[in-house]
mmCIF file of C-alpha atoms in Angstrom:
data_model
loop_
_atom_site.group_PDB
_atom_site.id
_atom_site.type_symbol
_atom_site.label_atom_id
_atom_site.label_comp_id
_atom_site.label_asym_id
_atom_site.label_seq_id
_atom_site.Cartn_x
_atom_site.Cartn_y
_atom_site.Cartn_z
ATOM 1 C CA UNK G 1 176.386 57.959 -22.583
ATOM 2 C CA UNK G 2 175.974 56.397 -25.928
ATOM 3 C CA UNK G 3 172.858 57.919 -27.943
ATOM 4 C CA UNK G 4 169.794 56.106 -28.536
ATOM 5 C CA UNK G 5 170.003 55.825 -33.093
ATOM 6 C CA UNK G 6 173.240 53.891 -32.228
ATOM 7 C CA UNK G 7 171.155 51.021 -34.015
ATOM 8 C CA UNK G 8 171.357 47.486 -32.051
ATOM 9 C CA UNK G 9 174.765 48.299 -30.310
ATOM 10 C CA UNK G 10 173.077 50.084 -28.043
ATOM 11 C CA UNK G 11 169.925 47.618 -26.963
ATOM 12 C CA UNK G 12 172.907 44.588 -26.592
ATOM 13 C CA UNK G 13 175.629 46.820 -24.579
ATOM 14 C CA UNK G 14 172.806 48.772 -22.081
ATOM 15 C CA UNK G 15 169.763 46.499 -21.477
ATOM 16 C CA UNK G 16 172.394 43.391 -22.000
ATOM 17 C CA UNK G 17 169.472 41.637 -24.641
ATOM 18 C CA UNK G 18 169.621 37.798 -26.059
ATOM 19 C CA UNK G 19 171.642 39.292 -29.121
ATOM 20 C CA UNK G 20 171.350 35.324 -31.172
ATOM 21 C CA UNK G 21 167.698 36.289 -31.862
ATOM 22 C CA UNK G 22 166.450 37.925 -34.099
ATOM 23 C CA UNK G 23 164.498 40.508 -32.257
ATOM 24 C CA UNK G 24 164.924 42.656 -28.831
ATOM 25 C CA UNK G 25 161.884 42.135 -26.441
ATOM 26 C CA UNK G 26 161.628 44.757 -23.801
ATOM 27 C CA UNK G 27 158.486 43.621 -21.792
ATOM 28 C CA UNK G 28 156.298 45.500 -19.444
ATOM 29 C CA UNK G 29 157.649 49.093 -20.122
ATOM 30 C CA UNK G 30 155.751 51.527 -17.960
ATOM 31 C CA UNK G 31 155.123 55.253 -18.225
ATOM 32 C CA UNK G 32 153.438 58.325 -16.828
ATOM 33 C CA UNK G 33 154.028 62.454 -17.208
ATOM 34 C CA UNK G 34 156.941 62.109 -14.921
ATOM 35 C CA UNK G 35 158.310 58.999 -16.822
ATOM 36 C CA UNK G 36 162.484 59.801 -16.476
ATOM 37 C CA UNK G 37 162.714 59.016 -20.132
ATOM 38 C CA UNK G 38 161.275 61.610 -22.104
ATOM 39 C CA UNK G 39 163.053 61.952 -25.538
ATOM 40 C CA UNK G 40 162.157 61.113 -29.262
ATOM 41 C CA UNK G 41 164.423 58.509 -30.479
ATOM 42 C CA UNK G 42 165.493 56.628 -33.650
ATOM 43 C CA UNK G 43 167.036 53.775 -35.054
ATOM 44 C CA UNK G 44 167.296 51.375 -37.979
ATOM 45 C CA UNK G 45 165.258 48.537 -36.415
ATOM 46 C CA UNK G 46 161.544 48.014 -37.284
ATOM 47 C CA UNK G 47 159.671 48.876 -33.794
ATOM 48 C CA UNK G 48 156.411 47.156 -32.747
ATOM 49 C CA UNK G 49 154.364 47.855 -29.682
ATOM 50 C CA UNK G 50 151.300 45.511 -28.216
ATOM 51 C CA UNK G 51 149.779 48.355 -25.351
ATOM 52 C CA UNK G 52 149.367 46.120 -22.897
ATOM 53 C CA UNK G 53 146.938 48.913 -20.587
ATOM 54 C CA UNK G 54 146.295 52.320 -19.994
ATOM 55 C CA UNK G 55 146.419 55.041 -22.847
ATOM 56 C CA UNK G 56 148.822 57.664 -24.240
ATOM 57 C CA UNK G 57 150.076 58.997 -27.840
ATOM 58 C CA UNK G 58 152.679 58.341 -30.139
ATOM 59 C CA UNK G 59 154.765 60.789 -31.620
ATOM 60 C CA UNK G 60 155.701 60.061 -35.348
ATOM 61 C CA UNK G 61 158.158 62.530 -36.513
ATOM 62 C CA UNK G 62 155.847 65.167 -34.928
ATOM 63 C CA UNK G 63 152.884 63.444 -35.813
ATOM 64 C CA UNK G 64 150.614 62.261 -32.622
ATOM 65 C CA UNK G 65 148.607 59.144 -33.083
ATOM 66 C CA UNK G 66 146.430 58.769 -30.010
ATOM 67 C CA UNK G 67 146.964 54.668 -28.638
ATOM 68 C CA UNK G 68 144.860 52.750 -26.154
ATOM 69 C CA UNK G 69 145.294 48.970 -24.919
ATOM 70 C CA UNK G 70 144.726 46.523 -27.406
ATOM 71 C CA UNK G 71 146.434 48.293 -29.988
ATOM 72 C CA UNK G 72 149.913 47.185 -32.196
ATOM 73 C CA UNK G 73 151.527 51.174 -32.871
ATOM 74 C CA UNK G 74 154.441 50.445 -35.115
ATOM 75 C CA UNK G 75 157.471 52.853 -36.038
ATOM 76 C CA UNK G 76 158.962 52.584 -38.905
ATOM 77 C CA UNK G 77 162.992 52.623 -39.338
ATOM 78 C CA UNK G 78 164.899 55.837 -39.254
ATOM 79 C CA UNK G 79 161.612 57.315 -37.734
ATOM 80 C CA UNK G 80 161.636 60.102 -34.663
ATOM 81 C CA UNK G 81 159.744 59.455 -32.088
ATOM 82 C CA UNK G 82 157.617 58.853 -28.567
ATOM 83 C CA UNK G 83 155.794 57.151 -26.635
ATOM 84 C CA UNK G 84 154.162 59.361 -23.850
ATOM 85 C CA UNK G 85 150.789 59.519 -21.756
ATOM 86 C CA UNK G 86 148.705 61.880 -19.972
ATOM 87 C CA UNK G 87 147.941 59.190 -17.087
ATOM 88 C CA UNK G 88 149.387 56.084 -17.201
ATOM 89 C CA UNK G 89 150.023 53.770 -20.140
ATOM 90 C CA UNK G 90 152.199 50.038 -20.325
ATOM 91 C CA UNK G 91 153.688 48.170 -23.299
ATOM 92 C CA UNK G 92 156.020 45.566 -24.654
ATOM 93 C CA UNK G 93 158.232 46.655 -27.552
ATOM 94 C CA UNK G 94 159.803 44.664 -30.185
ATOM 95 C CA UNK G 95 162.307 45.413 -32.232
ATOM 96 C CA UNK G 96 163.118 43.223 -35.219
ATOM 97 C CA UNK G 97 166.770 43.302 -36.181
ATOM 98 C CA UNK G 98 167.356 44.478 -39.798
ATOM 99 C CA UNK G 99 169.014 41.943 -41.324
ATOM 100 C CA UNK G 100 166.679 39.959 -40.540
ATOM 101 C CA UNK G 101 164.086 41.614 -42.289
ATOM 102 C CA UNK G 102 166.673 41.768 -45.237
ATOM 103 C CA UNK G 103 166.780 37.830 -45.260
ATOM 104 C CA UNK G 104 163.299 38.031 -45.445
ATOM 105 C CA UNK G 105 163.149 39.935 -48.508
ATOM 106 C CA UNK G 106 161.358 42.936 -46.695
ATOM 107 C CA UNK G 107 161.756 46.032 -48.156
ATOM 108 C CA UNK G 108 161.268 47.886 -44.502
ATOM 109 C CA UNK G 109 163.257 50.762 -45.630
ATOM 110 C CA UNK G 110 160.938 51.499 -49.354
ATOM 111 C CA UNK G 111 157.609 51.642 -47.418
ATOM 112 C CA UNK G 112 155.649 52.715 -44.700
ATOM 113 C CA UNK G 113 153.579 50.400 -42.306
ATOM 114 C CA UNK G 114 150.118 51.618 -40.693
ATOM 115 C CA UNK G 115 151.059 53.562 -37.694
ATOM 116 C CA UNK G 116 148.243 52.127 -35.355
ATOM 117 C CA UNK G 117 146.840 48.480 -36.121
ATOM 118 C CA UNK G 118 143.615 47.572 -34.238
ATOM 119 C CA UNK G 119 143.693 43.896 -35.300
ATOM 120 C CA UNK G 120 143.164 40.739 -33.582
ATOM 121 C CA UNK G 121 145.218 38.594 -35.623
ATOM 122 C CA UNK G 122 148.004 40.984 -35.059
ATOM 123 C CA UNK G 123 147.557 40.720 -31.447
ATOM 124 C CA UNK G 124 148.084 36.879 -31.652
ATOM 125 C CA UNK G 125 151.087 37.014 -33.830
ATOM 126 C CA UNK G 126 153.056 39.610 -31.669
ATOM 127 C CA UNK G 127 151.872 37.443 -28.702
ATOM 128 C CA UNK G 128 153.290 34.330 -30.500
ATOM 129 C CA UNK G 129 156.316 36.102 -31.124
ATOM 130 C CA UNK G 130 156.562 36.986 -27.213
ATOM 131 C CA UNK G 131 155.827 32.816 -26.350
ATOM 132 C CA UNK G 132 158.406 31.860 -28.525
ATOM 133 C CA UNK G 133 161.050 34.119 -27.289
ATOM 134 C CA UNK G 134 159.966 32.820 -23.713
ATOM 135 C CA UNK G 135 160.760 29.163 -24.166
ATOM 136 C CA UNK G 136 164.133 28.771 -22.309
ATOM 137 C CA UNK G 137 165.739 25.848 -23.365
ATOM 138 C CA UNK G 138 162.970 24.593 -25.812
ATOM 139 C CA UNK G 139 164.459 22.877 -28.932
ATOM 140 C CA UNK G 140 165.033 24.981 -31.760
ATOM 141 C CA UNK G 141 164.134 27.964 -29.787
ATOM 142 C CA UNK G 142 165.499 30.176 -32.406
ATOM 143 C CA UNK G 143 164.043 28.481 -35.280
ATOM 144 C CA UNK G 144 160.752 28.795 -33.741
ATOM 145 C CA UNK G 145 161.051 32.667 -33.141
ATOM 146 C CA UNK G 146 162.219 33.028 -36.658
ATOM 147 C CA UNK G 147 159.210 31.285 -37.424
ATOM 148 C CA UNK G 148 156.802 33.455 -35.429
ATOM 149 C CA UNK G 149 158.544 36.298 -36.426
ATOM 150 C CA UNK G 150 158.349 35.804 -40.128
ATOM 151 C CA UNK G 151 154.129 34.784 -39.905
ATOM 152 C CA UNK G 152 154.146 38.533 -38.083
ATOM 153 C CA UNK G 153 156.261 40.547 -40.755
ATOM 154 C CA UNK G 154 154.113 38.767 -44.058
ATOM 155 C CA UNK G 155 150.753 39.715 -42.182
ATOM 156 C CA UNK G 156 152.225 43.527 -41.839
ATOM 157 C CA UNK G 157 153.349 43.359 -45.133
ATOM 158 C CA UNK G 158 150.039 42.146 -46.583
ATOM 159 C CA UNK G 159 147.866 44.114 -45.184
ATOM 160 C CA UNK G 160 149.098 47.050 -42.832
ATOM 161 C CA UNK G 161 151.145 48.781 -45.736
ATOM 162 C CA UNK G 162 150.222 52.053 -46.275
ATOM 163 C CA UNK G 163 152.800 53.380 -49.166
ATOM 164 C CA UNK G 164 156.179 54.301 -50.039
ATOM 165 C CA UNK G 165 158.908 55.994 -47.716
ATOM 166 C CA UNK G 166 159.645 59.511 -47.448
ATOM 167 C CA UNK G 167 160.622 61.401 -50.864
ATOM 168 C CA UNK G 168 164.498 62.778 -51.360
ATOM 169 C CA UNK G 169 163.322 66.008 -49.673
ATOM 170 C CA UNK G 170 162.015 64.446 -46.882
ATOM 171 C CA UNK G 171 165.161 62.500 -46.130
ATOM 172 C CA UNK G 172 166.902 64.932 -46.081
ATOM 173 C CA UNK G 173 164.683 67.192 -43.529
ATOM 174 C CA UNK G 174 165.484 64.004 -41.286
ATOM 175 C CA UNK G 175 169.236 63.620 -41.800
ATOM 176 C CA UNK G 176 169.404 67.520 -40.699
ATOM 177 C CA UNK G 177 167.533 66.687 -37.507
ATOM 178 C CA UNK G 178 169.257 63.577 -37.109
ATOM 179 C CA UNK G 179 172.987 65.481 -37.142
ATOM 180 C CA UNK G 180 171.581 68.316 -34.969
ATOM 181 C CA UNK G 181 170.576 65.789 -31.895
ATOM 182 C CA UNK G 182 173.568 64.007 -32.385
ATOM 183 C CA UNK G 183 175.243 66.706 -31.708
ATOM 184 C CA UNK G 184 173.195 68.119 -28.732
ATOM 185 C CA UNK G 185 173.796 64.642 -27.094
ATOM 186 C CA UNK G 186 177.429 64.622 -27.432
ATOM 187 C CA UNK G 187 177.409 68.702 -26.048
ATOM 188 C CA UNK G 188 174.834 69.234 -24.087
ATOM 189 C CA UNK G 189 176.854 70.414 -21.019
ATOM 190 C CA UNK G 190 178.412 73.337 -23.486
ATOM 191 C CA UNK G 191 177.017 76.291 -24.716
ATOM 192 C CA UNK G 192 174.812 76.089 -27.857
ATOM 193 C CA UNK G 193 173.011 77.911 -30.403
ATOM 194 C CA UNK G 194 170.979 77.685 -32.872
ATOM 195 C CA UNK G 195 173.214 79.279 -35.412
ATOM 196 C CA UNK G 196 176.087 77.329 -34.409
ATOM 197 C CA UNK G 197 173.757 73.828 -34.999
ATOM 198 C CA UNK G 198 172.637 75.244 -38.551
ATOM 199 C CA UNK G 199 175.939 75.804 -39.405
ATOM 200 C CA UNK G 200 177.149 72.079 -38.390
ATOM 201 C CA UNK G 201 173.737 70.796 -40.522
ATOM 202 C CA UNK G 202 174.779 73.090 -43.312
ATOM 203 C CA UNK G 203 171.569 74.833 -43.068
ATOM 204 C CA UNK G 204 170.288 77.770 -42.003
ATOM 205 C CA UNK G 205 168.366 78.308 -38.789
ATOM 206 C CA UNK G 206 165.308 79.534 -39.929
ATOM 207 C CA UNK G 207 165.510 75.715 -42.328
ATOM 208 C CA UNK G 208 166.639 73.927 -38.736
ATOM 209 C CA UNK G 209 163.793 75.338 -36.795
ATOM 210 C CA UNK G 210 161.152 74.182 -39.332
ATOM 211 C CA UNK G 211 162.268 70.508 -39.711
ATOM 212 C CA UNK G 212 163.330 69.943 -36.377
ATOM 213 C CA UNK G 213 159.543 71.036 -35.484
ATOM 214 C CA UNK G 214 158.019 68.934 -38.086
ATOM 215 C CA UNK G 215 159.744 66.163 -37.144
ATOM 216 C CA UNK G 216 160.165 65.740 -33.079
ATOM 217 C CA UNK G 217 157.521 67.621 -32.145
ATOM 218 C CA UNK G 218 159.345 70.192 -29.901
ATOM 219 C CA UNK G 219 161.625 73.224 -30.773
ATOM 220 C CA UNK G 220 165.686 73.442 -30.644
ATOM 221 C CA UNK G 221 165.566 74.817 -27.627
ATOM 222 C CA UNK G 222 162.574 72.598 -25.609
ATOM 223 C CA UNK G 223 164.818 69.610 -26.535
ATOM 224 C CA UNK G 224 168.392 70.780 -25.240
ATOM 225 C CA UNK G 225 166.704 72.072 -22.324
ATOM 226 C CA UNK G 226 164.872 69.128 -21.964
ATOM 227 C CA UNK G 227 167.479 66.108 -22.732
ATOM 228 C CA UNK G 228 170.196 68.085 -20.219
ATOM 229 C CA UNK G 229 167.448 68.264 -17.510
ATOM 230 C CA UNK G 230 167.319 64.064 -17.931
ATOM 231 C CA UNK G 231 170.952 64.003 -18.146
ATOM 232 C CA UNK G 232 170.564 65.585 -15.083
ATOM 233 C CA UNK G 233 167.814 63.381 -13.296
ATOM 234 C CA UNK G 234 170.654 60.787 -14.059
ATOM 235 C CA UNK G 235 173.748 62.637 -11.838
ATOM 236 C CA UNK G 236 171.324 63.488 -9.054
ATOM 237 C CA UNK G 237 170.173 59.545 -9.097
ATOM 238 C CA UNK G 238 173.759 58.809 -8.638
ATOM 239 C CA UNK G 239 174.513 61.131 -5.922
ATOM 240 C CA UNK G 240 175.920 64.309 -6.880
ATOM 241 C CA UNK G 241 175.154 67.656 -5.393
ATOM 242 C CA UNK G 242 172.060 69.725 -7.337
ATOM 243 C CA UNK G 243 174.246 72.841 -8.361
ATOM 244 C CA UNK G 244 177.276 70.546 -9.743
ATOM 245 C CA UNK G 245 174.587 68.506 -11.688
ATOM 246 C CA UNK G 246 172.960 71.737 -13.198
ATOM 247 C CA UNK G 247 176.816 72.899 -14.209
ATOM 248 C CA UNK G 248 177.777 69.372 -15.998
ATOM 249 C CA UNK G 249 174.701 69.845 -17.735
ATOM 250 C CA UNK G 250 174.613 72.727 -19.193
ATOM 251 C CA UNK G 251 173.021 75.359 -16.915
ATOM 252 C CA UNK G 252 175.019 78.110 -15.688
ATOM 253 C CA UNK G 253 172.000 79.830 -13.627
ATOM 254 C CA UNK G 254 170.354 77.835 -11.290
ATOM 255 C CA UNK G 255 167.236 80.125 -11.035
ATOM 256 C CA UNK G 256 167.032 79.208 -14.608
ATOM 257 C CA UNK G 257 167.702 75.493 -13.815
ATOM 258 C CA UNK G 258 165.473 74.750 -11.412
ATOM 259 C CA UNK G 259 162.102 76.448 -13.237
ATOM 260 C CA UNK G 260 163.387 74.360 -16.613
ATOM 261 C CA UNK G 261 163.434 71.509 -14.142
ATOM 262 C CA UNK G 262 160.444 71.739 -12.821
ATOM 263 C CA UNK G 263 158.601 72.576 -16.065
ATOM 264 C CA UNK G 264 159.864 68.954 -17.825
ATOM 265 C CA UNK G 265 159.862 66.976 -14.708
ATOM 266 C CA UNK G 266 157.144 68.168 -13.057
ATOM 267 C CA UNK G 267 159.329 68.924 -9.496
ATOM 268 C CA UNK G 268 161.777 71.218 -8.851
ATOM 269 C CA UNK G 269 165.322 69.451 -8.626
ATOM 270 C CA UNK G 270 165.465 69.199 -4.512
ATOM 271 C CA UNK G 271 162.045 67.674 -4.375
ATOM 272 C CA UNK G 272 163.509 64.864 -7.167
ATOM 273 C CA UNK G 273 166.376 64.351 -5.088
ATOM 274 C CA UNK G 274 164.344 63.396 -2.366
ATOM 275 C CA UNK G 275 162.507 61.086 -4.029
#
């Protein structure tokens, strides 16, 4: 499975997006505690989402902003993280491609936007963005999107900056996380430790275990325990036996399996599989 900061390849191979505009629309996303995608994320596009209802958090490179409808959250490239809920929450993410924001003269990657925008205005321009993107076979579709697009980005600019990007230090906390994930997703079904992860970041492990905190929010451990039980939620969807789905993933003990199952799905792996 290809990971999530493979920047736009990913969005145009998996969810099979209009890849001539400039922007990825994912409408109507929907999620609650049991939600089968529960991992922090990256990747080089500017993300904006409109909360459409309901009420949940997002996680900023550990950072929880609490979210409710009405609200424009945006993440800000090269940025972990997460949008969760306690009940029930539903949004429409857009991602604006970066060379777009490049031929726009924005400096997206020098500063940092406001996190959570309560702002009318910036309700109607992401909703303008959404109409225009909507208007199959309208003349200059693209043109008008652009258009849309660009009244959006100089109102974000103008008045939801909030400074400059992360200092030297800070990108480099993130590049160590960054490497360390990548890894876990490419080897989650073998055997790893944390000393064996420092030593691939060229850090140490007491270093890994403070900035991958700081920045997703959960431990080494929580997320390798957590992104093999998903990869696992994917095998059982597809058929396979409980036991040979704990094994690919990772988890040689199946007492152990099912009770780190349960504990980041919220059912043990035979109740899932009925489901």
């Amino acid at each position: 499975m290809k990971p999530r900061y493979d920047s736009a390849n990913y969005y145009q191979n998996i969810f099979k997006v209009n890849t001539e505009l400039p922007c990825y629309i994912f409408a109507n996303q929907y999620r609650n505690p049991n939600s089968p995608s529960r991992r922090a994320n990256w990747h080089e596009e500017l993300e904006l989402q409109y909360i459409i209802e309901g009420e949940g958090y997002l996680l900023i490179d550990g950072e929880r902003f609490d979210i409710t409808a009405g609200d424009v959250v945006v993440a800000n490239q090269n940025c972990v993280h997460f949008t969760g809920t306690d009940t029930e929450i539903r949004y429409t993410a857009l991602l604006i491609k970066s060379d777009f924001l490049t031929f726009a003269s924005v400096d997206y990657g020098k500063v940092l936007f406001e996190t959570v925008i309560k702002s009318e205005r910036m309700e109607r321009l992401f909703s303008d963005v959404l109409a225009a993107c909507g208007e199959e076979g309208r003349t200059c579709k693209k043109a008008r999107v652009q258009m849309a697009l660009l009244a959006l980005i100089i109102e974000l600019r103008e008045q939801h900056t909030k400074g400059e990007n992360a200092s030297d230090s800070e990108n480099k906390k993130f590049a160590v996380v960054k490497k360390t994930i990548g890894y876990i997703r490419e080897n989650y079904d073998k055997k790893l430790t944390l000393e064996v992860l420092a030593e691939l970041a060229f850090t140490d492990k007491f270093s890994l275990s403070r900035s991958f905190k700081t920045v997703t929010g959960q431990t080494v451990v929580e997320y390798i325990n957590n992104y093999r039980c998903d990869r696992a939620k994917e095998l059982i969807r597809k058929g396979s036996p409980i036991n040979e789905a704990a094994i690919q993933c990772g988890f040689n003990n199946m007492s152990f399996f099912t009770k780190t199952f349960k504990k980041y799905s919220g059912v043990n792996p035979s109740e899932y599989k009925k489901k």
